[in-house]
Amino acid sequence: TEEKEDEEEEALVGEVKASPNADTTILFVKGEDFPANNIVKFLLGFTNKGSENFIVESLDASFRYPQDYQFYIQNFTALQLGTVVPSGRQATFEYSFIPAEPMGGRPFGLVINLNYKDSNGNIFQDAVFNQTVTITEREDGLDGETIFMYVFLSGLGLLVIVGLHQLLESRKVQMLKQTVSTVVSVEEEKKSVLNNRN
């Protein structure tokens, strides 16, 4: 019996849809660009076209696996609203989230849901946005890899300079030894010539 109750609850949850008496619109503040580790803001407009009041309860967003939307990749905090929107009126809600940095450069399904109910207690859910988006990588200019590359290249350049310096110094020492030995040989020859004359 518990299994049947669970199945009935799941069936009820799966049947929650948007009300025909409500319209929703979404506007991303900075366009549909989703940079990793940066704030993404959007405004959600809700219009009550019916004759009854609607109570907008919550707004939530999540990234999902693009091949199967049942798998949540990153779930964002639900914004609890509890706002009454009277008949013929509109309301606007602001929501922001931050895509995780490791998600940069990959596509994900972005699902934004608005949960509301009418004055009779009928529950509705509108998938305001349900599309695959690509999370862009931040281009700060300096990340860990870039800094490491610059340090490595600087060290390599310094090593080449020290190696060339050592090579030149050893050449100087060899040339100095040759010069000294040549001078000594010349001096010895002079002495020998002088001794032979005497």
PDB file of C-alpha atoms in Angstrom:
ATOM      1  CA  THR A   1       0.000   0.000   0.000  1.00  0.00           C
ATOM      2  CA  GLU A   2       2.890   2.388   0.728  1.00  0.00           C
ATOM      3  CA  GLU A   3       4.281   1.757  -2.752  1.00  0.00           C
ATOM      4  CA  LYS A   4       0.908   2.655  -4.302  1.00  0.00           C
ATOM      5  CA  GLU A   5       0.766   5.873  -2.263  1.00  0.00           C
ATOM      6  CA  ASP A   6       4.302   6.789  -3.363  1.00  0.00           C
ATOM      7  CA  GLU A   7       3.405   6.113  -6.996  1.00  0.00           C
ATOM      8  CA  GLU A   8       0.248   8.248  -6.667  1.00  0.00           C
ATOM      9  CA  GLU A   9       2.275  11.106  -5.131  1.00  0.00           C
ATOM     10  CA  GLU A  10       4.857  10.863  -7.920  1.00  0.00           C
ATOM     11  CA  ALA A  11       2.068  10.871 -10.511  1.00  0.00           C
ATOM     12  CA  LEU A  12       0.542  13.967  -8.901  1.00  0.00           C
ATOM     13  CA  VAL A  13       3.898  15.747  -8.808  1.00  0.00           C
ATOM     14  CA  GLY A  14       4.515  14.838 -12.463  1.00  0.00           C
ATOM     15  CA  GLU A  15       1.131  16.338 -13.448  1.00  0.00           C
ATOM     16  CA  VAL A  16       1.802  19.797 -12.002  1.00  0.00           C
ATOM     17  CA  LYS A  17       1.615  22.263 -14.894  1.00  0.00           C
ATOM     18  CA  ALA A  18       1.285  25.971 -15.516  1.00  0.00           C
ATOM     19  CA  SER A  19      -2.076  27.638 -15.104  1.00  0.00           C
ATOM     20  CA  PRO A  20      -3.768  28.843 -18.318  1.00  0.00           C
ATOM     21  CA  ASN A  21      -4.665  32.021 -16.392  1.00  0.00           C
ATOM     22  CA  ALA A  22      -1.038  33.033 -15.799  1.00  0.00           C
ATOM     23  CA  ASP A  23       1.750  34.205 -18.106  1.00  0.00           C
ATOM     24  CA  THR A  24       5.438  34.272 -17.290  1.00  0.00           C
ATOM     25  CA  THR A  25       8.342  35.988 -18.999  1.00  0.00           C
ATOM     26  CA  ILE A  26      12.046  35.938 -18.272  1.00  0.00           C
ATOM     27  CA  LEU A  27      14.791  38.440 -18.963  1.00  0.00           C
ATOM     28  CA  PHE A  28      18.438  37.734 -18.264  1.00  0.00           C
ATOM     29  CA  VAL A  29      20.004  40.995 -17.092  1.00  0.00           C
ATOM     30  CA  LYS A  30      23.337  40.511 -18.916  1.00  0.00           C
ATOM     31  CA  GLY A  31      21.999  38.480 -21.821  1.00  0.00           C
ATOM     32  CA  GLU A  32      22.039  34.712 -22.058  1.00  0.00           C
ATOM     33  CA  ASP A  33      25.730  34.501 -21.202  1.00  0.00           C
ATOM     34  CA  PHE A  34      26.561  32.211 -18.302  1.00  0.00           C
ATOM     35  CA  PRO A  35      30.156  32.762 -17.103  1.00  0.00           C
ATOM     36  CA  ALA A  36      31.513  30.246 -14.596  1.00  0.00           C
ATOM     37  CA  ASN A  37      32.001  31.551 -11.054  1.00  0.00           C
ATOM     38  CA  ASN A  38      30.191  34.837 -11.855  1.00  0.00           C
ATOM     39  CA  ILE A  39      26.731  36.005 -10.834  1.00  0.00           C
ATOM     40  CA  VAL A  40      23.955  35.418 -13.371  1.00  0.00           C
ATOM     41  CA  LYS A  41      20.828  37.536 -12.726  1.00  0.00           C
ATOM     42  CA  PHE A  42      17.419  37.390 -14.307  1.00  0.00           C
ATOM     43  CA  LEU A  43      14.044  39.055 -13.863  1.00  0.00           C
ATOM     44  CA  LEU A  44      10.913  36.945 -13.992  1.00  0.00           C
ATOM     45  CA  GLY A  45       7.608  38.588 -14.837  1.00  0.00           C
ATOM     46  CA  PHE A  46       4.316  37.018 -13.690  1.00  0.00           C
ATOM     47  CA  THR A  47       0.949  38.159 -15.073  1.00  0.00           C
ATOM     48  CA  ASN A  48      -2.357  37.068 -13.535  1.00  0.00           C
ATOM     49  CA  LYS A  49      -4.899  36.903 -16.381  1.00  0.00           C
ATOM     50  CA  GLY A  50      -7.549  35.067 -14.354  1.00  0.00           C
ATOM     51  CA  SER A  51     -10.307  36.182 -12.007  1.00  0.00           C
ATOM     52  CA  GLU A  52      -8.726  34.716  -8.846  1.00  0.00           C
ATOM     53  CA  ASN A  53      -5.662  35.722  -6.882  1.00  0.00           C
ATOM     54  CA  PHE A  54      -2.469  33.708  -7.315  1.00  0.00           C
ATOM     55  CA  ILE A  55       0.049  33.178  -4.543  1.00  0.00           C
ATOM     56  CA  VAL A  56       3.569  32.901  -5.966  1.00  0.00           C
ATOM     57  CA  GLU A  57       5.299  30.606  -3.510  1.00  0.00           C
ATOM     58  CA  SER A  58       8.839  29.999  -4.770  1.00  0.00           C
ATOM     59  CA  LEU A  59      11.299  30.265  -7.619  1.00  0.00           C
ATOM     60  CA  ASP A  60      14.073  27.735  -8.151  1.00  0.00           C
ATOM     61  CA  ALA A  61      16.774  26.969 -10.697  1.00  0.00           C
ATOM     62  CA  SER A  62      19.068  24.044 -11.433  1.00  0.00           C
ATOM     63  CA  PHE A  63      21.589  22.771 -13.953  1.00  0.00           C
ATOM     64  CA  ARG A  64      20.806  19.330 -15.289  1.00  0.00           C
ATOM     65  CA  TYR A  65      22.566  16.743 -17.393  1.00  0.00           C
ATOM     66  CA  PRO A  66      21.629  17.713 -20.990  1.00  0.00           C
ATOM     67  CA  GLN A  67      20.970  14.132 -22.161  1.00  0.00           C
ATOM     68  CA  ASP A  68      18.739  13.298 -19.178  1.00  0.00           C
ATOM     69  CA  TYR A  69      17.054  16.109 -17.263  1.00  0.00           C
ATOM     70  CA  GLN A  70      16.376  13.766 -14.317  1.00  0.00           C
ATOM     71  CA  PHE A  71      20.046  14.130 -13.215  1.00  0.00           C
ATOM     72  CA  TYR A  72      20.789  17.318 -11.286  1.00  0.00           C
ATOM     73  CA  ILE A  73      24.309  18.683 -11.751  1.00  0.00           C
ATOM     74  CA  GLN A  74      23.984  21.850  -9.637  1.00  0.00           C
ATOM     75  CA  ASN A  75      20.894  22.788  -7.655  1.00  0.00           C
ATOM     76  CA  PHE A  76      20.474  26.428  -6.607  1.00  0.00           C
ATOM     77  CA  THR A  77      18.677  27.724  -3.531  1.00  0.00           C
ATOM     78  CA  ALA A  78      14.920  28.119  -3.917  1.00  0.00           C
ATOM     79  CA  LEU A  79      13.769  31.686  -3.398  1.00  0.00           C
ATOM     80  CA  GLN A  80      10.738  31.645  -1.078  1.00  0.00           C
ATOM     81  CA  LEU A  81       8.381  34.418  -2.200  1.00  0.00           C
ATOM     82  CA  GLY A  82       4.883  34.079  -0.715  1.00  0.00           C
ATOM     83  CA  THR A  83       3.662  36.991  -2.871  1.00  0.00           C
ATOM     84  CA  VAL A  84      -0.032  37.490  -3.662  1.00  0.00           C
ATOM     85  CA  VAL A  85      -0.692  38.630  -7.239  1.00  0.00           C
ATOM     86  CA  PRO A  86      -4.290  39.893  -7.579  1.00  0.00           C
ATOM     87  CA  SER A  87      -6.389  39.368 -10.698  1.00  0.00           C
ATOM     88  CA  GLY A  88      -5.266  41.472 -13.659  1.00  0.00           C
ATOM     89  CA  ARG A  89      -1.980  42.426 -11.978  1.00  0.00           C
ATOM     90  CA  GLN A  90       1.681  41.717 -12.615  1.00  0.00           C
ATOM     91  CA  ALA A  91       4.676  41.032 -10.410  1.00  0.00           C
ATOM     92  CA  THR A  92       8.396  40.898 -11.138  1.00  0.00           C
ATOM     93  CA  PHE A  93      10.908  38.800  -9.231  1.00  0.00           C
ATOM     94  CA  GLU A  94      14.694  38.943  -9.297  1.00  0.00           C
ATOM     95  CA  TYR A  95      16.834  35.832  -8.900  1.00  0.00           C
ATOM     96  CA  SER A  96      20.556  35.264  -9.179  1.00  0.00           C
ATOM     97  CA  PHE A  97      22.851  32.257  -9.102  1.00  0.00           C
ATOM     98  CA  ILE A  98      26.537  31.447  -9.618  1.00  0.00           C
ATOM     99  CA  PRO A  99      27.548  28.556 -11.907  1.00  0.00           C
ATOM    100  CA  ALA A 100      30.376  26.548 -10.339  1.00  0.00           C
ATOM    101  CA  GLU A 101      33.842  27.207 -11.774  1.00  0.00           C
ATOM    102  CA  PRO A 102      34.596  23.581 -12.793  1.00  0.00           C
ATOM    103  CA  MET A 103      31.518  23.661 -15.045  1.00  0.00           C
ATOM    104  CA  GLY A 104      33.100  26.183 -17.433  1.00  0.00           C
ATOM    105  CA  GLY A 105      33.182  25.247 -21.108  1.00  0.00           C
ATOM    106  CA  ARG A 106      30.425  22.622 -20.919  1.00  0.00           C
ATOM    107  CA  PRO A 107      26.752  22.533 -21.903  1.00  0.00           C
ATOM    108  CA  PHE A 108      24.071  21.946 -19.250  1.00  0.00           C
ATOM    109  CA  GLY A 109      20.308  22.048 -19.142  1.00  0.00           C
ATOM    110  CA  LEU A 110      19.122  25.112 -17.224  1.00  0.00           C
ATOM    111  CA  VAL A 111      15.675  24.697 -15.676  1.00  0.00           C
ATOM    112  CA  ILE A 112      13.968  27.612 -13.931  1.00  0.00           C
ATOM    113  CA  ASN A 113      10.666  26.790 -12.212  1.00  0.00           C
ATOM    114  CA  LEU A 114       8.061  29.123 -10.739  1.00  0.00           C
ATOM    115  CA  ASN A 115       5.772  27.500  -8.166  1.00  0.00           C
ATOM    116  CA  TYR A 116       2.428  29.118  -7.376  1.00  0.00           C
ATOM    117  CA  LYS A 117      -1.139  28.304  -6.374  1.00  0.00           C
ATOM    118  CA  ASP A 118      -4.566  29.834  -6.801  1.00  0.00           C
ATOM    119  CA  SER A 119      -6.921  30.895  -3.999  1.00  0.00           C
ATOM    120  CA  ASN A 120      -8.572  27.434  -4.101  1.00  0.00           C
ATOM    121  CA  GLY A 121      -5.252  25.756  -3.266  1.00  0.00           C
ATOM    122  CA  ASN A 122      -4.615  24.295  -6.738  1.00  0.00           C
ATOM    123  CA  ILE A 123      -0.840  24.002  -7.191  1.00  0.00           C
ATOM    124  CA  PHE A 124       0.873  25.045 -10.419  1.00  0.00           C
ATOM    125  CA  GLN A 125       4.439  24.959 -11.670  1.00  0.00           C
ATOM    126  CA  ASP A 126       5.700  26.814 -14.731  1.00  0.00           C
ATOM    127  CA  ALA A 127       9.045  25.844 -16.294  1.00  0.00           C
ATOM    128  CA  VAL A 128       9.851  29.428 -17.251  1.00  0.00           C
ATOM    129  CA  PHE A 129      13.190  28.476 -18.823  1.00  0.00           C
ATOM    130  CA  ASN A 130      14.108  24.974 -19.924  1.00  0.00           C
ATOM    131  CA  GLN A 131      17.000  24.979 -22.403  1.00  0.00           C
ATOM    132  CA  THR A 132      20.543  23.751 -22.835  1.00  0.00           C
ATOM    133  CA  VAL A 133      23.088  26.496 -22.198  1.00  0.00           C
ATOM    134  CA  THR A 134      26.885  26.554 -22.287  1.00  0.00           C
ATOM    135  CA  ILE A 135      28.785  27.760 -19.249  1.00  0.00           C
ATOM    136  CA  THR A 136      31.627  29.984 -20.444  1.00  0.00           C
ATOM    137  CA  GLU A 137      35.040  29.989 -18.804  1.00  0.00           C
ATOM    138  CA  ARG A 138      36.158  33.207 -17.179  1.00  0.00           C
ATOM    139  CA  GLU A 139      38.892  35.022 -19.013  1.00  0.00           C
ATOM    140  CA  ASP A 140      40.680  36.857 -16.211  1.00  0.00           C
ATOM    141  CA  GLY A 141      43.986  36.689 -18.026  1.00  0.00           C
ATOM    142  CA  LEU A 142      45.856  35.213 -15.071  1.00  0.00           C
ATOM    143  CA  ASP A 143      44.932  31.819 -13.764  1.00  0.00           C
ATOM    144  CA  GLY A 144      47.056  29.194 -12.024  1.00  0.00           C
ATOM    145  CA  GLU A 145      48.231  27.598 -15.256  1.00  0.00           C
ATOM    146  CA  THR A 146      49.285  30.918 -16.784  1.00  0.00           C
ATOM    147  CA  ILE A 147      51.214  31.982 -13.680  1.00  0.00           C
ATOM    148  CA  PHE A 148      52.979  28.593 -13.546  1.00  0.00           C
ATOM    149  CA  MET A 149      53.897  28.903 -17.237  1.00  0.00           C
ATOM    150  CA  TYR A 150      55.427  32.365 -16.690  1.00  0.00           C
ATOM    151  CA  VAL A 151      57.393  31.177 -13.626  1.00  0.00           C
ATOM    152  CA  PHE A 152      58.629  28.118 -15.550  1.00  0.00           C
ATOM    153  CA  LEU A 153      59.696  30.182 -18.582  1.00  0.00           C
ATOM    154  CA  SER A 154      61.437  32.744 -16.355  1.00  0.00           C
ATOM    155  CA  GLY A 155      63.340  29.968 -14.579  1.00  0.00           C
ATOM    156  CA  LEU A 156      64.282  28.387 -17.895  1.00  0.00           C
ATOM    157  CA  GLY A 157      65.518  31.756 -19.216  1.00  0.00           C
ATOM    158  CA  LEU A 158      67.566  32.313 -16.056  1.00  0.00           C
ATOM    159  CA  LEU A 159      69.066  28.826 -16.410  1.00  0.00           C
ATOM    160  CA  VAL A 160      70.118  29.569 -20.019  1.00  0.00           C
ATOM    161  CA  ILE A 161      71.718  32.871 -18.955  1.00  0.00           C
ATOM    162  CA  VAL A 162      73.662  31.193 -16.111  1.00  0.00           C
ATOM    163  CA  GLY A 163      74.771  28.412 -18.499  1.00  0.00           C
ATOM    164  CA  LEU A 164      76.018  30.917 -21.091  1.00  0.00           C
ATOM    165  CA  HIS A 165      77.831  32.873 -18.371  1.00  0.00           C
ATOM    166  CA  GLN A 166      79.577  29.718 -17.159  1.00  0.00           C
ATOM    167  CA  LEU A 167      80.533  28.793 -20.732  1.00  0.00           C
ATOM    168  CA  LEU A 168      82.035  32.240 -21.375  1.00  0.00           C
ATOM    169  CA  GLU A 169      83.893  32.223 -18.070  1.00  0.00           C
ATOM    170  CA  SER A 170      85.412  28.805 -18.786  1.00  0.00           C
ATOM    171  CA  ARG A 171      86.512  30.061 -22.248  1.00  0.00           C
ATOM    172  CA  LYS A 172      88.122  33.107 -20.623  1.00  0.00           C
ATOM    173  CA  VAL A 173      90.001  30.901 -18.162  1.00  0.00           C
ATOM    174  CA  GLN A 174      91.220  28.645 -21.002  1.00  0.00           C
ATOM    175  CA  MET A 175      92.326  31.639 -23.051  1.00  0.00           C
ATOM    176  CA  LEU A 176      94.065  33.145 -20.011  1.00  0.00           C
ATOM    177  CA  LYS A 177      95.899  29.873 -19.343  1.00  0.00           C
ATOM    178  CA  GLN A 178      96.983  29.706 -22.977  1.00  0.00           C
ATOM    179  CA  THR A 179      98.167  33.302 -22.829  1.00  0.00           C
ATOM    180  CA  VAL A 180     100.048  32.699 -19.556  1.00  0.00           C
ATOM    181  CA  SER A 181     101.637  29.509 -20.900  1.00  0.00           C
ATOM    182  CA  THR A 182     102.593  31.324 -24.112  1.00  0.00           C
ATOM    183  CA  VAL A 183     104.127  34.206 -22.126  1.00  0.00           C
ATOM    184  CA  VAL A 184     105.958  31.753 -19.874  1.00  0.00           C
ATOM    185  CA  SER A 185     107.262  29.849 -22.937  1.00  0.00           C
ATOM    186  CA  VAL A 186     108.467  33.065 -24.539  1.00  0.00           C
ATOM    187  CA  GLU A 187     110.155  34.120 -21.302  1.00  0.00           C
ATOM    188  CA  GLU A 188     111.826  30.717 -20.990  1.00  0.00           C
ATOM    189  CA  GLU A 189     113.046  30.912 -24.577  1.00  0.00           C
ATOM    190  CA  LYS A 190     114.497  34.367 -23.929  1.00  0.00           C
ATOM    191  CA  LYS A 191     116.322  33.079 -20.853  1.00  0.00           C
ATOM    192  CA  SER A 192     117.594  30.092 -22.746  1.00  0.00           C
ATOM    193  CA  VAL A 193     118.793  32.285 -25.618  1.00  0.00           C
ATOM    194  CA  LEU A 194     120.472  34.613 -23.160  1.00  0.00           C
ATOM    195  CA  ASN A 195     122.113  31.708 -21.332  1.00  0.00           C
ATOM    196  CA  ASN A 196     123.341  30.270 -24.590  1.00  0.00           C
ATOM    197  CA  ARG A 197     124.970  33.591 -25.516  1.00  0.00           C
ATOM    198  CA  ASN A 198     126.776  33.713 -22.262  1.00  0.00           C
TER     199      ASN A 198
END
